[in-house]
Amino acid sequence: MPVQTEFNLPLTVIKSKGYFIWKDLLMNIKKWFESEYYLFGETKHKYKPDEREVDVIGDRKLNEYVRYKIAVGIKVMGLKDVELIKDGKKITMQEGRVNINIAGTMLLDWQARFKGNKFLQAVQDFYHKYVIKQKIESEWLDHLGFKIYQLTKSINASLATTREGD
Amino acid sequence: MSNPIIKHRYADFGKDRVELAKYSVEYSDVFSMKTLYTLLHEWLVDEGYATRADEKFPEISYVQRENPALGKEIWVRWRLSKIPDPVSKLWRYDLDIDFHTLGLKEIEFIHKGAKMKADNGTLQIAVVANLIIDYEKAWANHPWLKTYKNLIVQKFLKTKLNFHKKVVMGDAIRFQEAVKTYLKIETYLETREFEEFHPKRPPE
């Protein structure tokens, strides 16, 4: 049986209906990825007059063995520009239904050093099960989960949908 | 006579092909296909991916189907390459660009008192950017360089490899920004491609 080198975290879903600034939402996600040293890339951008669909991905090599990937899928429906008065100033915002999915993946042995033969696979199996088991379960996966929580908070702030207690 | 073998042009490269960017931009609204096509051609010529000689431009396919009820469907394939250092014959930047339009219909509108023409329909531009190492297989066919090629590239030329990776990735991102600037879609870079000089999609 092949050694597990890919660990997926549960999907985080944000749903919101209200006012937001579309450009700021995208820029905040980009800034968050860059501030956390992730390589940021947009893999899909779909534009319709009242609909947007954007997929972005952040990729970070944590060390020589561990790599994080965070994929964010944003879908906005019923999008329209609205003019609001905020602090006495007229501002243009967008209104619509936003659905954001955040998927986190941890990749081990991203340099494929243990790939090649059965002996190396057996060594890797031993390494995962007895040497770095604690690190995988309680350090790296927790760390990635916490980072996704932080990203979720940052997105919620952009959407102004903070919950009580945040 | 043996049957011809059909294979992907990257099939022989294996790890010598590094895929650095893959994305698509989809757009459904009013735009000018002709202007966009010309602008992107200009951008690629400016960046050294093609020359001004149109007969040498690597447009390997252009398919257009017309239907009076459904509009035009166009498939365009550009396979562009740039060799940054012709002396070493080691690095090549490849940009694979596919255009696909659906339901493209010509429309007329009044802009600042003048009648103008544009297209209405769905456009998809898909891009894949690759860095090709040892593109002429000069090292792979050399008696002793073939043994040490990976070691040399991954260890001794690591800085150069990373530099070329960044350039290819940067070119792909700037091409994406150029497309999005013309279509007036939200971009990420601080300085936009085509910001001042080039036209944007109508209507203003």
JSON list of N, CA, C and O in Angstrom, two decimals, chain A residues 3-7 60-68 105-115 120-129 131-133 135-136 140:
[
{"chain": "A", "resi": 3, "resn": "VAL", "atom": "N", "xyz": [2.40, 4.88, 0.66]},
{"chain": "A", "resi": 3, "resn": "VAL", "atom": "CA", "xyz": [2.42, 5.71, 1.88]},
{"chain": "A", "resi": 3, "resn": "VAL", "atom": "C", "xyz": [1.63, 6.99, 1.62]},
{"chain": "A", "resi": 3, "resn": "VAL", "atom": "O", "xyz": [1.75, 7.60, 0.55]},
{"chain": "A", "resi": 4, "resn": "GLN", "atom": "N", "xyz": [0.85, 7.39, 2.62]},
{"chain": "A", "resi": 4, "resn": "GLN", "atom": "CA", "xyz": [0.03, 8.60, 2.44]},
{"chain": "A", "resi": 4, "resn": "GLN", "atom": "C", "xyz": [0.93, 9.84, 2.53]},
{"chain": "A", "resi": 4, "resn": "GLN", "atom": "O", "xyz": [1.61, 10.06, 3.54]},
{"chain": "A", "resi": 5, "resn": "THR", "atom": "N", "xyz": [0.93, 10.62, 1.46]},
{"chain": "A", "resi": 5, "resn": "THR", "atom": "CA", "xyz": [1.74, 11.84, 1.47]},
{"chain": "A", "resi": 5, "resn": "THR", "atom": "C", "xyz": [0.88, 13.09, 1.28]},
{"chain": "A", "resi": 5, "resn": "THR", "atom": "O", "xyz": [1.39, 14.19, 1.25]},
{"chain": "A", "resi": 6, "resn": "GLU", "atom": "N", "xyz": [-0.42, 12.88, 1.13]},
{"chain": "A", "resi": 6, "resn": "GLU", "atom": "CA", "xyz": [-1.32, 14.03, 0.93]},
{"chain": "A", "resi": 6, "resn": "GLU", "atom": "C", "xyz": [-2.42, 14.00, 1.98]},
{"chain": "A", "resi": 6, "resn": "GLU", "atom": "O", "xyz": [-3.11, 12.98, 2.11]},
{"chain": "A", "resi": 7, "resn": "PHE", "atom": "N", "xyz": [-2.54, 15.07, 2.72]},
{"chain": "A", "resi": 7, "resn": "PHE", "atom": "CA", "xyz": [-3.54, 15.14, 3.78]},
{"chain": "A", "resi": 7, "resn": "PHE", "atom": "C", "xyz": [-4.47, 16.33, 3.51]},
{"chain": "A", "resi": 7, "resn": "PHE", "atom": "O", "xyz": [-3.98, 17.47, 3.40]},
{"chain": "A", "resi": 60, "resn": "ARG", "atom": "N", "xyz": [2.96, 27.11, -0.25]},
{"chain": "A", "resi": 60, "resn": "ARG", "atom": "CA", "xyz": [4.10, 27.46, 0.60]},
{"chain": "A", "resi": 60, "resn": "ARG", "atom": "C", "xyz": [4.90, 26.21, 0.95]},
{"chain": "A", "resi": 60, "resn": "ARG", "atom": "O", "xyz": [4.33, 25.22, 1.41]},
{"chain": "A", "resi": 61, "resn": "LYS", "atom": "N", "xyz": [6.19, 26.31, 0.74]},
{"chain": "A", "resi": 61, "resn": "LYS", "atom": "CA", "xyz": [7.08, 25.22, 1.16]},
{"chain": "A", "resi": 61, "resn": "LYS", "atom": "C", "xyz": [7.50, 25.52, 2.59]},
{"chain": "A", "resi": 61, "resn": "LYS", "atom": "O", "xyz": [8.31, 26.42, 2.83]},
{"chain": "A", "resi": 62, "resn": "LEU", "atom": "N", "xyz": [6.93, 24.77, 3.52]},
{"chain": "A", "resi": 62, "resn": "LEU", "atom": "CA", "xyz": [7.22, 25.05, 4.93]},
{"chain": "A", "resi": 62, "resn": "LEU", "atom": "C", "xyz": [8.65, 24.66, 5.28]},
{"chain": "A", "resi": 62, "resn": "LEU", "atom": "O", "xyz": [9.34, 25.37, 6.00]},
{"chain": "A", "resi": 63, "resn": "ASN", "atom": "N", "xyz": [9.07, 23.52, 4.83]},
{"chain": "A", "resi": 63, "resn": "ASN", "atom": "CA", "xyz": [10.46, 23.10, 4.98]},
{"chain": "A", "resi": 63, "resn": "ASN", "atom": "C", "xyz": [10.79, 22.12, 3.85]},
{"chain": "A", "resi": 63, "resn": "ASN", "atom": "O", "xyz": [10.02, 22.02, 2.90]},
{"chain": "A", "resi": 64, "resn": "GLU", "atom": "N", "xyz": [11.89, 21.40, 3.97]},
{"chain": "A", "resi": 64, "resn": "GLU", "atom": "CA", "xyz": [12.30, 20.54, 2.85]},
{"chain": "A", "resi": 64, "resn": "GLU", "atom": "C", "xyz": [11.40, 19.33, 2.66]},
{"chain": "A", "resi": 64, "resn": "GLU", "atom": "O", "xyz": [11.53, 18.60, 1.68]},
{"chain": "A", "resi": 65, "resn": "TYR", "atom": "N", "xyz": [10.49, 19.10, 3.63]},
{"chain": "A", "resi": 65, "resn": "TYR", "atom": "CA", "xyz": [9.65, 17.91, 3.53]},
{"chain": "A", "resi": 65, "resn": "TYR", "atom": "C", "xyz": [8.16, 18.23, 3.46]},
{"chain": "A", "resi": 65, "resn": "TYR", "atom": "O", "xyz": [7.38, 17.45, 2.93]},
{"chain": "A", "resi": 66, "resn": "VAL", "atom": "N", "xyz": [7.78, 19.37, 3.99]},
{"chain": "A", "resi": 66, "resn": "VAL", "atom": "CA", "xyz": [6.35, 19.70, 4.11]},
{"chain": "A", "resi": 66, "resn": "VAL", "atom": "C", "xyz": [5.99, 20.90, 3.25]},
{"chain": "A", "resi": 66, "resn": "VAL", "atom": "O", "xyz": [6.73, 21.88, 3.19]},
{"chain": "A", "resi": 67, "resn": "ARG", "atom": "N", "xyz": [4.85, 20.79, 2.61]},
{"chain": "A", "resi": 67, "resn": "ARG", "atom": "CA", "xyz": [4.37, 21.86, 1.74]},
{"chain": "A", "resi": 67, "resn": "ARG", "atom": "C", "xyz": [2.87, 22.05, 1.98]},
{"chain": "A", "resi": 67, "resn": "ARG", "atom": "O", "xyz": [2.14, 21.07, 2.09]},
{"chain": "A", "resi": 68, "resn": "TYR", "atom": "N", "xyz": [2.44, 23.28, 2.07]},
{"chain": "A", "resi": 68, "resn": "TYR", "atom": "CA", "xyz": [1.01, 23.58, 2.25]},
{"chain": "A", "resi": 68, "resn": "TYR", "atom": "C", "xyz": [0.44, 24.11, 0.94]},
{"chain": "A", "resi": 68, "resn": "TYR", "atom": "O", "xyz": [1.09, 24.90, 0.26]},
{"chain": "A", "resi": 105, "resn": "THR", "atom": "N", "xyz": [-4.50, 21.63, 1.91]},
{"chain": "A", "resi": 105, "resn": "THR", "atom": "CA", "xyz": [-3.85, 20.33, 1.68]},
{"chain": "A", "resi": 105, "resn": "THR", "atom": "C", "xyz": [-2.41, 20.40, 2.16]},
{"chain": "A", "resi": 105, "resn": "THR", "atom": "O", "xyz": [-1.71, 21.39, 1.90]},
{"chain": "A", "resi": 106, "resn": "MET", "atom": "N", "xyz": [-2.00, 19.35, 2.88]},
{"chain": "A", "resi": 106, "resn": "MET", "atom": "CA", "xyz": [-0.60, 19.26, 3.29]},
{"chain": "A", "resi": 106, "resn": "MET", "atom": "C", "xyz": [0.07, 18.15, 2.47]},
{"chain": "A", "resi": 106, "resn": "MET", "atom": "O", "xyz": [-0.43, 17.03, 2.43]},
{"chain": "A", "resi": 107, "resn": "LEU", "atom": "N", "xyz": [1.16, 18.49, 1.84]},
{"chain": "A", "resi": 107, "resn": "LEU", "atom": "CA", "xyz": [1.88, 17.51, 1.04]},
{"chain": "A", "resi": 107, "resn": "LEU", "atom": "C", "xyz": [3.20, 17.18, 1.73]},
{"chain": "A", "resi": 107, "resn": "LEU", "atom": "O", "xyz": [3.95, 18.08, 2.10]},
{"chain": "A", "resi": 108, "resn": "LEU", "atom": "N", "xyz": [3.45, 15.89, 1.90]},
{"chain": "A", "resi": 108, "resn": "LEU", "atom": "CA", "xyz": [4.73, 15.47, 2.48]},
{"chain": "A", "resi": 108, "resn": "LEU", "atom": "C", "xyz": [5.63, 14.93, 1.38]},
{"chain": "A", "resi": 108, "resn": "LEU", "atom": "O", "xyz": [5.14, 14.42, 0.38]},
{"chain": "A", "resi": 109, "resn": "ASP", "atom": "N", "xyz": [6.90, 15.06, 1.57]},
{"chain": "A", "resi": 109, "resn": "ASP", "atom": "CA", "xyz": [7.91, 14.60, 0.60]},
{"chain": "A", "resi": 109, "resn": "ASP", "atom": "C", "xyz": [7.65, 15.20, -0.79]},
{"chain": "A", "resi": 109, "resn": "ASP", "atom": "O", "xyz": [7.58, 14.50, -1.79]},
{"chain": "A", "resi": 110, "resn": "TRP", "atom": "N", "xyz": [7.52, 16.50, -0.83]},
{"chain": "A", "resi": 110, "resn": "TRP", "atom": "CA", "xyz": [7.21, 17.17, -2.09]},
{"chain": "A", "resi": 110, "resn": "TRP", "atom": "C", "xyz": [8.39, 17.14, -3.06]},
{"chain": "A", "resi": 110, "resn": "TRP", "atom": "O", "xyz": [8.21, 17.39, -4.25]},
{"chain": "A", "resi": 111, "resn": "GLN", "atom": "N", "xyz": [9.57, 16.82, -2.57]},
{"chain": "A", "resi": 111, "resn": "GLN", "atom": "CA", "xyz": [10.72, 16.71, -3.48]},
{"chain": "A", "resi": 111, "resn": "GLN", "atom": "C", "xyz": [10.88, 15.28, -4.00]},
{"chain": "A", "resi": 111, "resn": "GLN", "atom": "O", "xyz": [11.84, 14.99, -4.72]},
{"chain": "A", "resi": 112, "resn": "ALA", "atom": "N", "xyz": [9.95, 14.40, -3.58]},
{"chain": "A", "resi": 112, "resn": "ALA", "atom": "CA", "xyz": [9.94, 12.99, -4.02]},
{"chain": "A", "resi": 112, "resn": "ALA", "atom": "C", "xyz": [11.26, 12.28, -3.76]},
{"chain": "A", "resi": 112, "resn": "ALA", "atom": "O", "xyz": [11.76, 11.54, -4.59]},
{"chain": "A", "resi": 113, "resn": "ARG", "atom": "N", "xyz": [11.81, 12.49, -2.57]},
{"chain": "A", "resi": 113, "resn": "ARG", "atom": "CA", "xyz": [13.08, 11.84, -2.23]},
{"chain": "A", "resi": 113, "resn": "ARG", "atom": "C", "xyz": [12.90, 10.36, -1.91]},
{"chain": "A", "resi": 113, "resn": "ARG", "atom": "O", "xyz": [13.83, 9.59, -2.04]},
{"chain": "A", "resi": 114, "resn": "PHE", "atom": "N", "xyz": [11.71, 10.00, -1.44]},
{"chain": "A", "resi": 114, "resn": "PHE", "atom": "CA", "xyz": [11.47, 8.60, -1.09]},
{"chain": "A", "resi": 114, "resn": "PHE", "atom": "C", "xyz": [10.83, 7.81, -2.22]},
{"chain": "A", "resi": 114, "resn": "PHE", "atom": "O", "xyz": [10.47, 6.66, -2.04]},
{"chain": "A", "resi": 115, "resn": "LYS", "atom": "N", "xyz": [10.65, 8.44, -3.35]},
{"chain": "A", "resi": 115, "resn": "LYS", "atom": "CA", "xyz": [10.04, 7.71, -4.47]},
{"chain": "A", "resi": 115, "resn": "LYS", "atom": "C", "xyz": [11.14, 7.03, -5.26]},
{"chain": "A", "resi": 115, "resn": "LYS", "atom": "O", "xyz": [12.24, 7.54, -5.39]},
{"chain": "A", "resi": 120, "resn": "LEU", "atom": "N", "xyz": [12.89, 2.34, -0.25]},
{"chain": "A", "resi": 120, "resn": "LEU", "atom": "CA", "xyz": [12.70, 3.73, 0.16]},
{"chain": "A", "resi": 120, "resn": "LEU", "atom": "C", "xyz": [11.26, 3.97, 0.65]},
{"chain": "A", "resi": 120, "resn": "LEU", "atom": "O", "xyz": [11.04, 4.72, 1.59]},
{"chain": "A", "resi": 121, "resn": "GLN", "atom": "N", "xyz": [10.31, 3.31, 0.00]},
{"chain": "A", "resi": 121, "resn": "GLN", "atom": "CA", "xyz": [8.90, 3.43, 0.41]},
{"chain": "A", "resi": 121, "resn": "GLN", "atom": "C", "xyz": [8.72, 2.88, 1.83]},
{"chain": "A", "resi": 121, "resn": "GLN", "atom": "O", "xyz": [8.01, 3.47, 2.64]},
{"chain": "A", "resi": 122, "resn": "ALA", "atom": "N", "xyz": [9.41, 1.76, 2.10]},
{"chain": "A", "resi": 122, "resn": "ALA", "atom": "CA", "xyz": [9.32, 1.15, 3.43]},
{"chain": "A", "resi": 122, "resn": "ALA", "atom": "C", "xyz": [9.95, 2.07, 4.48]},
{"chain": "A", "resi": 122, "resn": "ALA", "atom": "O", "xyz": [9.42, 2.24, 5.59]},
{"chain": "A", "resi": 123, "resn": "VAL", "atom": "N", "xyz": [11.06, 2.70, 4.10]},
{"chain": "A", "resi": 123, "resn": "VAL", "atom": "CA", "xyz": [11.72, 3.65, 5.02]},
{"chain": "A", "resi": 123, "resn": "VAL", "atom": "C", "xyz": [10.79, 4.82, 5.29]},
{"chain": "A", "resi": 123, "resn": "VAL", "atom": "O", "xyz": [10.63, 5.27, 6.43]},
{"chain": "A", "resi": 124, "resn": "GLN", "atom": "N", "xyz": [10.14, 5.30, 4.23]},
{"chain": "A", "resi": 124, "resn": "GLN", "atom": "CA", "xyz": [9.22, 6.43, 4.40]},
{"chain": "A", "resi": 124, "resn": "GLN", "atom": "C", "xyz": [8.04, 6.05, 5.28]},
{"chain": "A", "resi": 124, "resn": "GLN", "atom": "O", "xyz": [7.61, 6.83, 6.14]},
{"chain": "A", "resi": 125, "resn": "ASP", "atom": "N", "xyz": [7.53, 4.84, 5.10]},
{"chain": "A", "resi": 125, "resn": "ASP", "atom": "CA", "xyz": [6.43, 4.35, 5.93]},
{"chain": "A", "resi": 125, "resn": "ASP", "atom": "C", "xyz": [6.83, 4.36, 7.41]},
{"chain": "A", "resi": 125, "resn": "ASP", "atom": "O", "xyz": [6.08, 4.83, 8.27]},
{"chain": "A", "resi": 126, "resn": "PHE", "atom": "N", "xyz": [8.02, 3.85, 7.68]},
{"chain": "A", "resi": 126, "resn": "PHE", "atom": "CA", "xyz": [8.54, 3.81, 9.06]},
{"chain": "A", "resi": 126, "resn": "PHE", "atom": "C", "xyz": [8.70, 5.25, 9.58]},
{"chain": "A", "resi": 126, "resn": "PHE", "atom": "O", "xyz": [8.31, 5.56, 10.72]},
{"chain": "A", "resi": 127, "resn": "TYR", "atom": "N", "xyz": [9.26, 6.10, 8.75]},
{"chain": "A", "resi": 127, "resn": "TYR", "atom": "CA", "xyz": [9.49, 7.51, 9.12]},
{"chain": "A", "resi": 127, "resn": "TYR", "atom": "C", "xyz": [8.18, 8.21, 9.49]},
{"chain": "A", "resi": 127, "resn": "TYR", "atom": "O", "xyz": [8.10, 8.91, 10.49]},
{"chain": "A", "resi": 128, "resn": "HIS", "atom": "N", "xyz": [7.14, 7.96, 8.68]},
{"chain": "A", "resi": 128, "resn": "HIS", "atom": "CA", "xyz": [5.85, 8.61, 8.95]},
{"chain": "A", "resi": 128, "resn": "HIS", "atom": "C", "xyz": [5.17, 8.03, 10.19]},
{"chain": "A", "resi": 128, "resn": "HIS", "atom": "O", "xyz": [4.57, 8.76, 10.97]},
{"chain": "A", "resi": 129, "resn": "LYS", "atom": "N", "xyz": [5.29, 6.71, 10.36]},
{"chain": "A", "resi": 129, "resn": "LYS", "atom": "CA", "xyz": [4.53, 6.06, 11.44]},
{"chain": "A", "resi": 129, "resn": "LYS", "atom": "C", "xyz": [5.20, 6.19, 12.80]},
{"chain": "A", "resi": 129, "resn": "LYS", "atom": "O", "xyz": [4.51, 6.22, 13.82]},
{"chain": "A", "resi": 131, "resn": "VAL", "atom": "N", "xyz": [8.51, 8.15, 13.44]},
{"chain": "A", "resi": 131, "resn": "VAL", "atom": "CA", "xyz": [9.43, 9.26, 13.71]},
{"chain": "A", "resi": 131, "resn": "VAL", "atom": "C", "xyz": [8.69, 10.60, 13.74]},
{"chain": "A", "resi": 131, "resn": "VAL", "atom": "O", "xyz": [8.82, 11.36, 14.69]},
{"chain": "A", "resi": 132, "resn": "ILE", "atom": "N", "xyz": [7.89, 10.87, 12.72]},
{"chain": "A", "resi": 132, "resn": "ILE", "atom": "CA", "xyz": [7.27, 12.21, 12.64]},
{"chain": "A", "resi": 132, "resn": "ILE", "atom": "C", "xyz": [5.74, 12.16, 12.80]},
{"chain": "A", "resi": 132, "resn": "ILE", "atom": "O", "xyz": [5.05, 13.11, 12.43]},
{"chain": "A", "resi": 133, "resn": "LYS", "atom": "N", "xyz": [5.24, 11.06, 13.35]},
{"chain": "A", "resi": 133, "resn": "LYS", "atom": "CA", "xyz": [3.78, 10.91, 13.48]},
{"chain": "A", "resi": 133, "resn": "LYS", "atom": "C", "xyz": [3.17, 12.07, 14.27]},
{"chain": "A", "resi": 133, "resn": "LYS", "atom": "O", "xyz": [2.17, 12.67, 13.86]},
{"chain": "A", "resi": 135, "resn": "LYS", "atom": "N", "xyz": [4.41, 15.01, 14.77]},
{"chain": "A", "resi": 135, "resn": "LYS", "atom": "CA", "xyz": [4.54, 16.29, 14.05]},
{"chain": "A", "resi": 135, "resn": "LYS", "atom": "C", "xyz": [3.46, 16.42, 12.99]},
{"chain": "A", "resi": 135, "resn": "LYS", "atom": "O", "xyz": [2.90, 17.49, 12.80]},
{"chain": "A", "resi": 136, "resn": "ILE", "atom": "N", "xyz": [3.19, 15.31, 12.28]},
{"chain": "A", "resi": 136, "resn": "ILE", "atom": "CA", "xyz": [2.17, 15.36, 11.23]},
{"chain": "A", "resi": 136, "resn": "ILE", "atom": "C", "xyz": [0.81, 15.71, 11.83]},
{"chain": "A", "resi": 136, "resn": "ILE", "atom": "O", "xyz": [0.12, 16.61, 11.37]},
{"chain": "A", "resi": 140, "resn": "TRP", "atom": "N", "xyz": [1.94, 20.07, 12.17]},
{"chain": "A", "resi": 140, "resn": "TRP", "atom": "CA", "xyz": [1.77, 20.63, 10.83]},
{"chain": "A", "resi": 140, "resn": "TRP", "atom": "C", "xyz": [0.30, 20.74, 10.42]},
{"chain": "A", "resi": 140, "resn": "TRP", "atom": "O", "xyz": [-0.12, 21.77, 9.90]}
]
